[in-house]
Short mmCIF file of C-alpha atoms in Angstrom, two decimals:
data_model
loop_
_atom_site.label_atom_id
_atom_site.label_comp_id
_atom_site.label_asym_id
_atom_site.label_seq_id
_atom_site.Cartn_x
_atom_site.Cartn_y
_atom_site.Cartn_z
CA MET A 158 10.13 19.10 6.07
CA ALA A 159 9.20 22.05 3.88
CA VAL A 160 5.52 21.91 2.98
CA SER A 161 3.93 23.53 -0.03
CA THR A 162 0.42 24.86 0.40
CA SER A 163 -0.73 23.51 -2.94
CA PHE A 164 0.00 20.42 -4.94
CA ALA A 165 -2.98 19.57 -7.17
CA GLY A 166 -2.28 20.94 -10.60
CA ALA A 167 1.00 22.46 -9.42
CA LYS A 168 3.27 23.83 -12.10
CA LEU A 169 5.94 21.46 -13.28
CA GLU A 170 8.50 24.20 -12.69
CA ALA A 171 8.11 23.65 -8.96
CA LEU A 172 9.98 20.39 -9.39
CA PHE A 173 13.22 22.14 -10.18
CA LEU A 174 13.67 24.70 -7.47
CA LYS A 175 17.41 24.04 -7.28
CA SER A 176 19.26 25.82 -10.09
CA SER A 177 22.95 25.85 -10.80
CA SER A 178 23.23 28.99 -8.68
CA SER A 179 21.95 27.20 -5.58
CA SER A 180 24.29 26.76 -2.66
CA SER A 181 26.15 23.48 -2.20
CA SER A 182 23.99 22.70 0.83
CA SER A 183 20.86 23.04 -1.27
CA ARG A 184 22.30 20.70 -3.88
CA ALA A 185 23.14 18.18 -1.19
CA SER A 186 19.54 18.28 -0.04
CA LEU A 187 18.37 17.47 -3.56
CA SER A 188 20.56 14.41 -3.92
CA SER A 189 20.42 13.19 -0.34
CA GLN A 190 18.52 9.99 0.31
CA ALA A 191 19.20 9.70 4.04
CA PRO A 192 16.45 7.92 5.99
CA PRO A 193 14.11 9.76 8.38
CA GLN A 194 15.39 10.18 11.92
CA ILE A 195 14.21 9.56 15.44
CA SER A 196 15.89 11.66 18.14
CA GLY A 197 18.71 12.41 15.71
CA LYS A 198 19.47 8.75 15.00
CA PRO A 199 18.81 7.15 11.59
CA ILE A 200 16.14 4.47 11.36
CA ARG A 201 17.84 1.24 10.31
CA SER A 202 14.88 -1.10 10.25
CA ARG A 203 11.16 -1.38 10.56
CA LYS A 204 11.61 -2.94 14.01
CA THR A 205 13.34 0.20 15.28
CA LEU A 206 10.51 2.20 13.84
CA ILE A 207 7.86 0.26 15.76
CA ARG A 208 9.74 0.04 19.04
CA ARG A 209 10.76 3.66 19.28
CA GLY A 210 7.49 5.16 18.18
CA ALA A 211 6.72 8.03 15.86
CA VAL A 212 8.85 9.02 12.91
CA ARG A 213 9.21 12.73 12.45
CA CYS A 214 9.63 14.63 9.21
CA GLU A 215 13.12 14.94 7.85
CA VAL A 216 14.30 18.50 7.48
CA ALA A 217 14.66 19.72 3.94
CA ALA A 218 16.61 22.74 2.80
CA SER A 219 14.58 25.90 2.22
CA ASP A 220 13.05 26.17 -1.22
CA VAL A 221 14.89 28.43 -3.65
CA SER A 222 12.57 30.60 -5.73
CA LEU A 223 12.70 30.35 -9.53
CA GLN A 224 15.02 32.80 -11.31
CA THR A 225 12.63 33.21 -14.20
CA ASP A 226 9.27 31.97 -15.39
CA LYS A 227 10.43 31.96 -19.01
CA LEU A 228 12.41 28.76 -18.83
CA SER A 229 10.39 25.57 -19.10
CA ALA A 230 10.80 22.83 -16.53
CA LEU A 231 12.63 20.65 -19.02
CA GLU A 232 15.03 23.43 -20.02
CA GLN A 233 15.80 24.03 -16.37
CA LEU A 234 16.40 20.33 -15.94
CA LYS A 235 19.08 20.33 -18.64
CA THR A 236 20.90 23.28 -17.05
CA SER A 237 20.38 22.19 -13.44
CA ALA A 238 23.30 21.30 -11.22
CA ALA A 239 21.19 18.55 -9.66
CA ASP A 240 22.46 15.93 -12.07
CA ARG A 241 22.18 13.14 -9.49
CA TYR A 242 18.48 13.87 -9.16
CA THR A 243 17.88 13.27 -12.87
CA LYS A 244 19.66 9.91 -12.65
CA GLU A 245 17.89 8.81 -9.47
CA ARG A 246 16.19 5.47 -9.80
CA SER A 247 12.49 5.29 -8.98
CA SER A 248 11.89 4.10 -5.43
CA ILE A 249 9.18 2.00 -3.85
CA VAL A 250 8.01 3.91 -0.77
CA VAL A 251 5.41 3.18 1.88
CA ILE A 252 3.94 6.05 3.88
CA GLY A 253 1.99 4.45 6.70
CA LEU A 254 0.12 4.93 9.93
CA SER A 255 -0.76 1.77 11.84
CA VAL A 256 -2.10 0.57 15.15
CA HIS A 257 1.52 0.41 16.33
CA THR A 258 2.19 4.13 15.82
CA THR A 259 -1.13 5.94 15.46
CA PRO A 260 -4.25 6.24 17.68
CA VAL A 261 -7.60 5.21 16.25
CA GLU A 262 -8.80 8.84 16.37
CA MET A 263 -6.33 9.68 13.60
CA ARG A 264 -6.62 6.43 11.64
CA GLU A 265 -10.36 6.83 11.23
CA LYS A 266 -9.88 10.25 9.62
CA LEU A 267 -7.41 8.75 7.17
CA ALA A 268 -9.46 5.64 6.37
CA ILE A 269 -10.41 5.30 2.69
CA PRO A 270 -13.38 3.04 1.82
CA GLU A 271 -12.60 0.29 -0.65
CA ALA A 272 -14.87 1.86 -3.26
CA GLU A 273 -12.66 4.97 -3.18
CA TRP A 274 -9.32 3.17 -3.69
CA PRO A 275 -9.31 3.59 -7.51
CA ARG A 276 -9.97 7.32 -7.18
CA ALA A 277 -7.18 7.62 -4.62
CA ILE A 278 -4.74 5.80 -6.92
CA VAL A 279 -5.54 8.13 -9.82
CA GLU A 280 -5.16 11.22 -7.62
CA LEU A 281 -1.86 10.01 -6.19
CA CYS A 282 -0.46 9.26 -9.63
CA SER A 283 -1.38 12.76 -10.79
CA LEU A 284 1.20 14.11 -8.33
CA ASN A 285 4.41 15.22 -10.05
CA HIS A 286 6.75 12.61 -8.58
CA ILE A 287 4.43 9.59 -8.28
CA GLU A 288 4.34 6.97 -11.02
CA GLU A 289 2.37 4.12 -9.40
CA ALA A 290 0.29 3.78 -6.24
CA ALA A 291 -1.82 1.46 -4.09
CA VAL A 292 -3.88 1.96 -0.94
CA LEU A 293 -4.16 -0.53 1.94
CA SER A 294 -6.78 0.79 4.38
CA THR A 295 -8.01 -1.47 7.20
CA CYS A 296 -9.14 -1.10 10.80
CA ASN A 297 -5.52 -1.36 11.96
CA ARG A 298 -3.63 0.53 9.27
CA MET A 299 -3.68 3.13 6.54
CA GLU A 300 -0.73 2.62 4.22
CA ILE A 301 0.01 4.14 0.84
CA TYR A 302 2.49 2.39 -1.42
CA VAL A 303 3.98 4.38 -4.29
CA VAL A 304 6.69 4.27 -6.90
CA ALA A 305 8.30 7.71 -6.60
CA LEU A 306 10.63 9.44 -9.06
CA SER A 307 12.25 11.10 -6.05
CA GLN A 308 12.00 9.79 -2.49
CA HIS A 309 11.87 13.11 -0.67
CA ARG A 310 9.63 14.90 -3.16
CA GLY A 311 7.33 11.90 -3.47
CA VAL A 312 6.94 11.57 0.32
CA LYS A 313 6.26 15.30 0.59
CA GLU A 314 3.55 15.20 -2.09
CA VAL A 315 1.83 12.11 -0.70
CA THR A 316 1.89 13.50 2.86
CA GLU A 317 0.29 16.72 1.61
CA TRP A 318 -2.33 14.68 -0.23
CA MET A 319 -3.10 12.70 2.93
CA SER A 320 -3.41 15.96 4.86
CA LYS A 321 -5.77 17.42 2.28
CA THR A 322 -8.04 14.36 2.14
CA SER A 323 -8.16 13.82 5.92
CA GLY A 324 -8.02 17.35 7.28
CA ILE A 325 -5.09 16.39 9.54
CA PRO A 326 -2.21 18.91 9.53
CA VAL A 327 1.00 17.73 7.86
CA SER A 328 2.96 18.32 11.07
CA GLU A 329 0.63 15.99 12.98
CA LEU A 330 0.85 13.29 10.30
CA CYS A 331 4.63 13.45 10.46
CA GLU A 332 4.58 12.81 14.20
CA HIS A 333 2.87 9.44 13.71
CA ARG A 334 3.68 8.19 10.22
CA PHE A 335 6.43 5.77 9.30
CA LEU A 336 8.43 5.80 6.07
CA LEU A 337 10.05 2.78 4.45
CA TYR A 338 11.98 2.63 1.20
CA ASN A 339 12.67 -0.11 -1.35
CA LYS A 340 13.89 -3.28 0.42
CA ASP A 341 12.44 -2.16 3.77
CA ALA A 342 9.11 -1.36 2.09
CA THR A 343 9.15 -4.78 0.39
CA GLN A 344 9.85 -6.58 3.66
CA HIS A 345 7.09 -4.61 5.39
CA ILE A 346 4.29 -5.55 2.98
CA PHE A 347 5.47 -9.17 3.06
CA GLU A 348 5.29 -9.12 6.88
CA VAL A 349 1.88 -7.49 6.73
CA SER A 350 0.57 -10.14 4.33
CA ALA A 351 2.03 -12.91 6.51
CA GLY A 352 0.26 -11.52 9.59
CA LEU A 353 3.50 -10.61 11.38
CA ASP A 354 2.68 -6.91 11.60
CA SER A 355 -0.92 -7.43 12.75
CA LEU A 356 -2.20 -6.55 16.19
CA VAL A 357 -3.08 -10.24 16.41
CA LEU A 358 0.04 -12.12 15.28
CA GLY A 359 -0.76 -14.54 12.47
CA GLU A 360 -4.34 -13.38 11.84
CA GLY A 361 -5.60 -14.32 8.42
CA GLN A 362 -7.94 -11.50 7.46
CA ILE A 363 -5.13 -9.19 6.37
CA LEU A 364 -4.14 -11.60 3.58
CA ALA A 365 -7.67 -11.34 2.18
CA GLN A 366 -7.37 -7.54 2.38
CA VAL A 367 -4.07 -7.59 0.47
CA LYS A 368 -5.75 -9.74 -2.19
CA GLN A 369 -8.52 -7.16 -2.38
CA VAL A 370 -5.97 -4.42 -3.12
CA VAL A 371 -4.90 -6.38 -6.22
CA LYS A 372 -8.49 -7.11 -7.24
CA VAL A 373 -9.58 -3.47 -6.93
CA GLY A 374 -6.40 -2.18 -8.59
CA GLN A 375 -6.73 -4.28 -11.76
CA GLY A 376 -7.32 -1.96 -14.69
CA VAL A 377 -6.76 1.23 -12.68
CA VAL A 378 -4.24 3.55 -14.32
CA GLY A 379 -1.44 3.89 -11.80
CA PHE A 380 -1.63 0.40 -10.35
CA GLY A 381 1.39 -0.44 -12.46
CA ARG A 382 3.91 -3.20 -12.95
CA ASN A 383 6.05 -2.53 -9.87
CA ILE A 384 3.23 -2.05 -7.35
CA SER A 385 1.02 -4.83 -8.72
CA GLY A 386 4.05 -7.13 -8.78
CA LEU A 387 4.83 -6.19 -5.18
CA PHE A 388 1.32 -6.98 -3.92
CA LYS A 389 1.00 -10.19 -5.94
CA HIS A 390 4.30 -11.35 -4.51
CA ALA A 391 3.06 -10.38 -1.03
CA ILE A 392 0.07 -12.68 -1.51
CA THR A 393 2.44 -15.53 -2.39
CA VAL A 394 4.47 -14.80 0.74
CA GLY A 395 1.38 -14.74 2.93
CA LYS A 396 0.24 -18.11 1.64
CA ARG A 397 3.72 -19.63 2.01
CA VAL A 398 4.14 -18.46 5.59
CA ARG A 399 0.77 -19.83 6.64
CA THR A 400 1.39 -23.15 4.91
CA GLU A 401 4.98 -23.75 6.01
CA THR A 402 4.97 -22.34 9.56
CA ASN A 403 1.39 -22.88 10.82
CA ILE A 404 1.64 -19.42 12.35
CA ALA A 405 -2.14 -19.08 12.10
CA ALA A 406 -2.78 -22.29 14.05
CA GLY A 407 -4.76 -21.25 17.09
CA ALA A 408 -4.35 -17.58 16.21
CA VAL A 409 -7.11 -15.21 17.21
CA SER A 410 -8.54 -12.61 14.88
CA VAL A 411 -9.56 -9.06 15.71
CA SER A 412 -13.14 -10.28 15.98
CA SER A 413 -12.33 -13.13 18.37
CA ALA A 414 -10.15 -10.78 20.42
CA ALA A 415 -13.15 -8.45 20.70
CA VAL A 416 -15.26 -11.32 22.04
CA GLU A 417 -12.50 -12.28 24.48
CA LEU A 418 -12.26 -8.69 25.69
CA ALA A 419 -16.00 -8.45 26.31
CA LEU A 420 -16.03 -11.70 28.28
CA MET A 421 -13.04 -10.48 30.33
CA LYS A 422 -14.96 -7.36 31.33
CA LEU A 423 -18.16 -9.24 32.26
CA PRO A 424 -18.56 -11.07 35.58
CA GLU A 425 -17.62 -14.69 34.90
CA SER A 426 -20.97 -15.89 36.14
CA SER A 427 -22.81 -13.88 33.48
CA ASN A 428 -20.82 -14.98 30.40
CA ALA A 429 -23.52 -17.39 29.28
CA THR A 430 -26.51 -15.20 30.18
CA ALA A 431 -25.46 -11.73 29.02
CA LYS A 432 -27.61 -10.32 26.20
CA MET A 433 -25.48 -9.89 23.10
CA LEU A 434 -26.15 -7.51 20.20
CA VAL A 435 -24.07 -7.52 17.01
CA ILE A 436 -24.47 -4.58 14.64
CA GLY A 437 -23.24 -5.41 11.15
CA ALA A 438 -23.12 -8.84 9.50
CA GLY A 439 -20.17 -8.30 7.15
CA LYS A 440 -16.89 -10.23 7.41
CA MET A 441 -16.00 -8.86 10.84
CA GLY A 442 -19.54 -9.14 12.20
CA LYS A 443 -19.87 -12.70 10.98
CA LEU A 444 -16.68 -13.65 12.81
CA VAL A 445 -17.95 -11.98 16.00
CA ILE A 446 -21.12 -14.07 15.77
CA LYS A 447 -19.16 -17.28 15.22
CA HIS A 448 -16.82 -16.61 18.14
CA LEU A 449 -19.73 -15.77 20.43
CA ALA A 450 -21.30 -19.09 19.49
CA ALA A 451 -17.98 -20.86 20.12
CA LYS A 452 -17.92 -19.35 23.60
CA GLY A 453 -21.31 -20.80 24.45
CA CYS A 454 -23.63 -17.95 23.49
CA THR A 455 -26.79 -19.64 22.19
CA LYS A 456 -28.88 -16.54 21.52
CA MET A 457 -28.03 -13.14 20.06
CA VAL A 458 -29.62 -10.28 18.15
CA VAL A 459 -28.05 -9.12 14.87
CA VAL A 460 -28.86 -5.74 13.35
CA ASN A 461 -28.10 -5.40 9.65
CA ARG A 462 -29.33 -3.57 6.57
CA THR A 463 -30.63 -6.77 4.97
CA GLU A 464 -31.91 -10.03 6.39
CA GLU A 465 -30.41 -12.38 3.78
CA ARG A 466 -26.87 -12.28 5.14
CA VAL A 467 -28.04 -12.82 8.71
CA ALA A 468 -30.20 -15.75 7.63
CA ALA A 469 -27.21 -17.32 5.84
CA ILE A 470 -25.13 -17.08 9.03
CA GLY A 471 -27.99 -18.68 10.96
CA GLU A 472 -27.97 -21.61 8.53
CA GLU A 473 -24.28 -22.18 9.25
CA LEU A 474 -24.66 -22.09 13.04
CA LYS A 475 -27.14 -24.78 13.95
CA GLY A 476 -28.30 -24.68 17.53
CA VAL A 477 -27.76 -20.91 17.89
CA GLU A 478 -30.77 -18.59 17.87
CA ILE A 479 -29.94 -15.54 15.75
CA ILE A 480 -32.65 -12.89 15.71
CA TYR A 481 -32.54 -10.42 12.82
CA LYS A 482 -33.50 -6.78 13.33
CA PRO A 483 -33.36 -3.91 10.80
CA LEU A 484 -31.24 -0.81 11.35
CA THR A 485 -34.34 1.20 12.24
CA GLU A 486 -34.60 -0.82 15.47
CA MET A 487 -30.95 -0.43 16.44
CA LEU A 488 -31.52 1.81 19.49
CA THR A 489 -34.37 -0.35 20.74
CA CYS A 490 -32.14 -3.42 20.50
CA ALA A 491 -29.29 -1.61 22.28
CA ALA A 492 -31.64 -0.74 25.15
CA GLU A 493 -32.32 -4.45 25.64
CA SER A 494 -28.66 -5.59 25.39
CA ASP A 495 -25.80 -5.88 27.86
CA VAL A 496 -23.00 -6.01 25.28
CA VAL A 497 -23.07 -4.25 21.90
CA PHE A 498 -20.55 -5.19 19.19
CA THR A 499 -20.30 -2.80 16.24
CA SER A 500 -18.57 -3.62 12.95
CA THR A 501 -20.12 -1.62 10.12
CA ALA A 502 -18.60 0.43 7.32
CA SER A 503 -20.49 3.56 8.36
CA GLU A 504 -18.36 6.68 8.01
CA THR A 505 -20.32 8.45 10.76
CA PRO A 506 -20.93 7.24 14.35
CA LEU A 507 -24.02 5.11 14.92
CA PHE A 508 -24.05 5.89 18.65
CA LEU A 509 -23.54 9.31 20.18
CA LYS A 510 -23.98 10.50 23.76
CA GLU A 511 -27.57 11.64 23.17
CA HIS A 512 -28.45 8.16 21.87
CA VAL A 513 -27.01 6.26 24.82
CA LYS A 514 -27.52 8.43 27.91
CA ASP A 515 -31.23 7.61 28.22
CA LEU A 516 -30.94 3.86 27.65
CA PRO A 517 -32.24 1.84 30.62
CA PRO A 518 -29.55 0.49 33.00
CA VAL A 519 -28.34 -3.07 32.67
CA SER A 520 -28.77 -5.69 35.36
CA PRO A 521 -26.31 -5.74 38.31
CA GLU A 522 -25.78 -9.42 37.46
CA VAL A 523 -23.72 -8.35 34.44
CA GLY A 524 -21.85 -5.65 36.36
CA GLY A 525 -24.34 -2.81 36.00
CA VAL A 526 -22.40 -1.42 33.03
CA ARG A 527 -23.33 -1.65 29.34
CA LEU A 528 -20.35 -2.59 27.14
CA PHE A 529 -19.77 -1.23 23.64
CA VAL A 530 -17.04 -3.11 21.75
CA ASP A 531 -16.36 -1.17 18.57
CA ILE A 532 -14.03 -2.83 16.02
CA SER A 533 -14.85 -0.44 13.19
CA VAL A 534 -12.58 2.19 11.65
CA PRO A 535 -13.97 4.83 11.36
CA ARG A 536 -15.51 4.15 14.76
CA ASN A 537 -19.22 3.39 15.06
CA VAL A 538 -19.36 4.63 18.68
CA GLY A 539 -18.50 8.26 19.28
CA SER A 540 -15.83 9.10 21.87
CA CYS A 541 -18.40 11.26 23.67
CA VAL A 542 -20.20 8.07 24.81
CA THR A 543 -17.32 7.39 27.23
CA ASP A 544 -18.59 10.29 29.37
CA ILE A 545 -21.59 8.21 30.50
CA GLU A 546 -20.89 6.49 33.83
CA THR A 547 -23.00 3.42 33.11
CA VAL A 548 -21.23 2.69 29.81
CA ARG A 549 -17.78 1.35 28.90
CA VAL A 550 -16.52 1.75 25.34
CA TYR A 551 -13.69 -0.33 23.84
CA ASN A 552 -12.19 0.01 20.35
CA VAL A 553 -9.57 -1.83 18.32
CA ASP A 554 -6.73 -0.17 20.20
CA ASP A 555 -7.96 -1.77 23.43
CA LEU A 556 -7.52 -5.30 22.06
CA LYS A 557 -3.79 -5.26 22.85
CA GLU A 558 -4.67 -6.41 26.36
CA VAL A 559 -6.17 -9.61 24.96
CA VAL A 560 -3.56 -10.53 22.40
CA ALA A 561 -0.36 -9.98 24.41
CA ALA A 562 -0.13 -13.55 25.75
CA ASN A 563 -1.26 -15.02 22.43
CA LYS A 564 1.54 -13.16 20.69
CA GLU A 565 4.22 -14.67 22.89
CA ASP A 566 3.06 -18.19 22.03
CA ARG A 567 3.87 -17.75 18.34
CA LEU A 568 7.15 -15.82 18.36
CA GLN A 569 9.07 -18.93 17.30
CA LYS A 570 6.80 -19.38 14.29
CA ALA A 571 7.29 -15.71 13.47
CA MET A 572 11.06 -16.28 13.34
CA GLU A 573 10.52 -19.12 10.88
CA ALA A 574 8.33 -16.82 8.82
CA GLN A 575 11.08 -14.19 8.69
CA ALA A 576 13.38 -16.67 6.95
CA ILE A 577 10.75 -17.16 4.23
CA ILE A 578 10.23 -13.41 3.92
CA ALA A 579 13.98 -12.80 3.55
CA GLU A 580 14.13 -15.36 0.73
CA GLU A 581 11.09 -13.96 -1.06
CA SER A 582 12.30 -10.36 -0.63
CA LYS A 583 15.55 -11.25 -2.38
CA GLN A 584 13.65 -12.80 -5.28
CA PHE A 585 11.38 -9.77 -5.63
CA GLU A 586 14.29 -7.31 -5.58
CA ALA A 587 16.06 -9.38 -8.22
CA TRP A 588 12.92 -9.33 -10.39
CA ARG A 589 12.63 -5.58 -9.98
CA ASP A 590 16.30 -5.05 -10.81
CA SER A 591 15.87 -7.15 -13.95
CA LEU A 592 13.22 -4.66 -15.16
CA GLU A 593 16.04 -2.17 -15.72
CA THR A 594 16.90 -4.06 -18.91
CA VAL A 595 13.46 -3.52 -20.47
CA PRO A 596 14.23 -0.02 -21.89
CA THR A 597 17.47 -1.36 -23.42
CA ILE A 598 15.59 -4.28 -25.01
CA LYS A 599 13.11 -1.85 -26.55
CA LYS A 600 15.84 0.54 -27.73
CA LEU A 601 17.93 -2.24 -29.26
CA ARG A 602 14.94 -3.69 -31.11
CA ALA A 603 13.90 -0.23 -32.33
CA TYR A 604 17.48 0.48 -33.45
CA ALA A 605 17.60 -2.76 -35.42
CA GLU A 606 14.16 -2.14 -36.88
CA ARG A 607 15.14 1.32 -38.17
CA ILE A 608 18.14 -0.17 -39.95
CA ARG A 609 16.07 -3.05 -41.35
CA VAL A 610 13.36 -0.76 -42.74
CA ALA A 611 15.88 1.66 -44.27
CA GLU A 612 17.85 -1.11 -45.98
CA LEU A 613 14.65 -2.81 -47.13
CA GLU A 614 13.49 0.38 -48.82
CA LYS A 615 16.84 0.72 -50.59
CA CYS A 616 16.64 -2.86 -51.81
CA LEU A 617 13.07 -2.55 -53.06
CA SER A 618 13.83 0.70 -54.89
CA LYS A 619 16.68 -0.99 -56.77
CA MET A 620 14.41 -3.89 -57.74
CA GLY A 621 12.03 -1.54 -59.53
CA ASP A 622 8.26 -1.01 -59.42
CA ASP A 623 7.27 -4.14 -61.30
CA ILE A 624 8.16 -6.68 -58.63
CA SER A 625 5.27 -8.78 -57.34
CA LYS A 626 3.72 -8.54 -53.89
CA LYS A 627 4.90 -12.07 -53.22
CA THR A 628 8.49 -11.08 -53.90
CA LYS A 629 8.19 -7.98 -51.71
CA ARG A 630 6.80 -10.08 -48.90
CA ALA A 631 9.58 -12.63 -49.29
CA VAL A 632 12.28 -9.94 -49.15
CA GLU A 633 10.65 -8.32 -46.10
CA ASP A 634 10.35 -11.68 -44.34
CA LEU A 635 14.01 -12.34 -45.11
CA SER A 636 15.04 -9.01 -43.55
CA LYS A 637 12.96 -9.70 -40.45
CA GLY A 638 14.36 -13.19 -40.13
CA ILE A 639 17.95 -11.95 -40.32
CA VAL A 640 17.32 -9.25 -37.67
CA ASN A 641 15.53 -11.64 -35.34
CA ARG A 642 18.34 -14.21 -35.60
CA LEU A 643 20.97 -11.54 -34.92
CA LEU A 644 19.02 -10.13 -31.95
CA HIS A 645 18.28 -13.50 -30.40
CA GLY A 646 21.61 -13.79 -28.57
CA PRO A 647 21.73 -10.22 -27.19
CA MET A 648 18.08 -10.44 -26.13
CA GLN A 649 18.70 -13.67 -24.25
CA HIS A 650 21.55 -12.01 -22.38
CA LEU A 651 19.30 -9.09 -21.44
CA ARG A 652 16.74 -11.33 -19.77
CA CYS A 653 16.99 -13.17 -16.46
CA ASP A 654 14.51 -14.69 -14.06
CA GLY A 655 16.18 -13.15 -11.01
CA SER A 656 16.75 -16.54 -9.40
CA ASP A 657 20.40 -15.86 -8.58
CA SER A 658 22.46 -12.71 -8.08
CA ARG A 659 25.28 -13.79 -10.43
CA THR A 660 22.97 -14.09 -13.41
CA LEU A 661 21.36 -10.77 -12.56
CA SER A 662 24.72 -9.04 -12.23
CA GLU A 663 25.84 -10.38 -15.60
CA THR A 664 22.56 -9.27 -17.18
CA LEU A 665 23.00 -5.70 -15.96
CA GLU A 666 26.60 -5.70 -17.22
CA ASN A 667 25.36 -6.87 -20.63
CA MET A 668 22.79 -4.07 -20.61
CA HIS A 669 25.45 -1.39 -20.02
CA ALA A 670 27.73 -2.94 -22.65
CA LEU A 671 24.99 -2.97 -25.32
CA ASN A 672 24.05 0.60 -24.45
CA ARG A 673 27.68 1.64 -25.12
CA MET A 674 28.21 -0.47 -28.24
CA PHE A 675 25.03 0.64 -30.01
CA SER A 676 24.86 4.17 -28.52
CA LEU A 677 21.42 3.44 -27.13
CA GLU A 678 21.72 6.01 -24.33
CA THR A 679 19.92 9.21 -25.35
CA GLU A 680 20.36 12.71 -24.02
CA ILE A 681 16.89 12.60 -22.53
CA SER A 682 17.05 11.05 -19.08
CA VAL A 683 14.45 8.58 -17.88
CA LEU A 684 13.10 11.21 -15.50
CA GLU A 685 12.80 13.76 -18.30
CA GLN A 686 10.84 11.30 -20.42
CA LYS A 687 8.45 10.66 -17.56
CA LEU A 688 8.02 14.38 -16.92
CA ARG A 689 7.27 14.95 -20.59
CA ALA A 690 4.55 12.31 -20.37
CA LYS A 691 3.05 13.97 -17.29
CA VAL A 692 3.03 17.36 -19.01
CA GLU A 693 1.25 15.87 -22.02
CA ASN A 694 -1.32 14.15 -19.80
CA GLN A 695 -2.03 17.38 -17.95
CA LYS A 696 -2.69 19.11 -21.27
#
């Protein structure tokens, strides 16, 4: 994939590198929408993508330099041979790196804190081919959803943006990322929301994270109709799957899997006596505490920035002694603990080799090895800590050992969930297709309004200057009433709820017919209009 060295504030002319003098192979590259490939074979589904591993960059034709700087981007567009490009429909695209394809070392560099999601959306939508965007960044995944004017150009720009923000070379990102378009992208976010794509099949926390994407995106320029509609529909799917299939019944979460992993690594005789330390009392930390209590742990130390949250957890768990300690005493608490769970939002490691190497050894009764179970992304425990012989460090990627058997138990429920997802995906695609009629509705109403206003002015001029305001208002109301009555039928036939394909098909046929009958199609393509808007915004 050809990679430009700059994209922020790039000239609009860079969008139209293919002129009418380009070779036929270059023109084919512009209009091609072939999916990315693995080992020379096209990816046909998300399942193939996960099973076979990394998706590599598709190869694009070499960029053709501009013939002249005098022509504007829009003038070049009108004379370009890439006519199919100008008529290309906007695509929903997901560019993702998840626990299935990407090691935690890379995911933590890509992680975007929730507070930074609005900024990321704005930056993504400032790219030349991106209209709308959303960010889903969790401990198991970093996925960017966009509406792109061009699939290939949009993917290229977003990948470059990810490289710039994370410091990871584009070539390395392409080795691990996955790309999904339109229906495949829709199915993916629905599966994510339903818990089918989680490390722990059926876990419920991801649905809350999808809800948070919508909450944070509200009011942010760039979190537009298509993307917000996609995520809101994903929330509906997630709720439906959990209600109708019980896929979450008995399901473990990442936090409970972390507790299970720690207990697996401890001698069985020490499960009830091992000294437990939990660092962070947020959502993940709270779940760790609850699962420890469920496993019979009656005493633990919790390090957190504030005491209020820890005290609230203590009120919920009667019969469990929870000792609060401030962050300033973290190392002292670690020295007195056998197992340390970390789940904070810190962007820098809390434990490095120099912090851990001088900690006193743990008792032989618990195996003589101190365990660090880090479920944070970015990681709270530096990879350098693994060099210490008396320490074992586990992160979210190590939880696969725990959840393998649990996953098998719910495969049947996952199949039931897929039926729901297929149904909901069809409804969403129908809704999105129905949006194509919106520009025609606006054009038809504007066309009728121009005629109404022109004829009204003619009428009023013939009636003279001495007519009363009441009469003017009555005549204007009459003209509006006539137009509205005439437009009612056509407007009804341009709207559909997307509940069945026949109605949708008829609606789109009506749209094309009205466009022809009233000459509503203009010379300016949809893409050109959008590019004009971007140019104006950049000014």
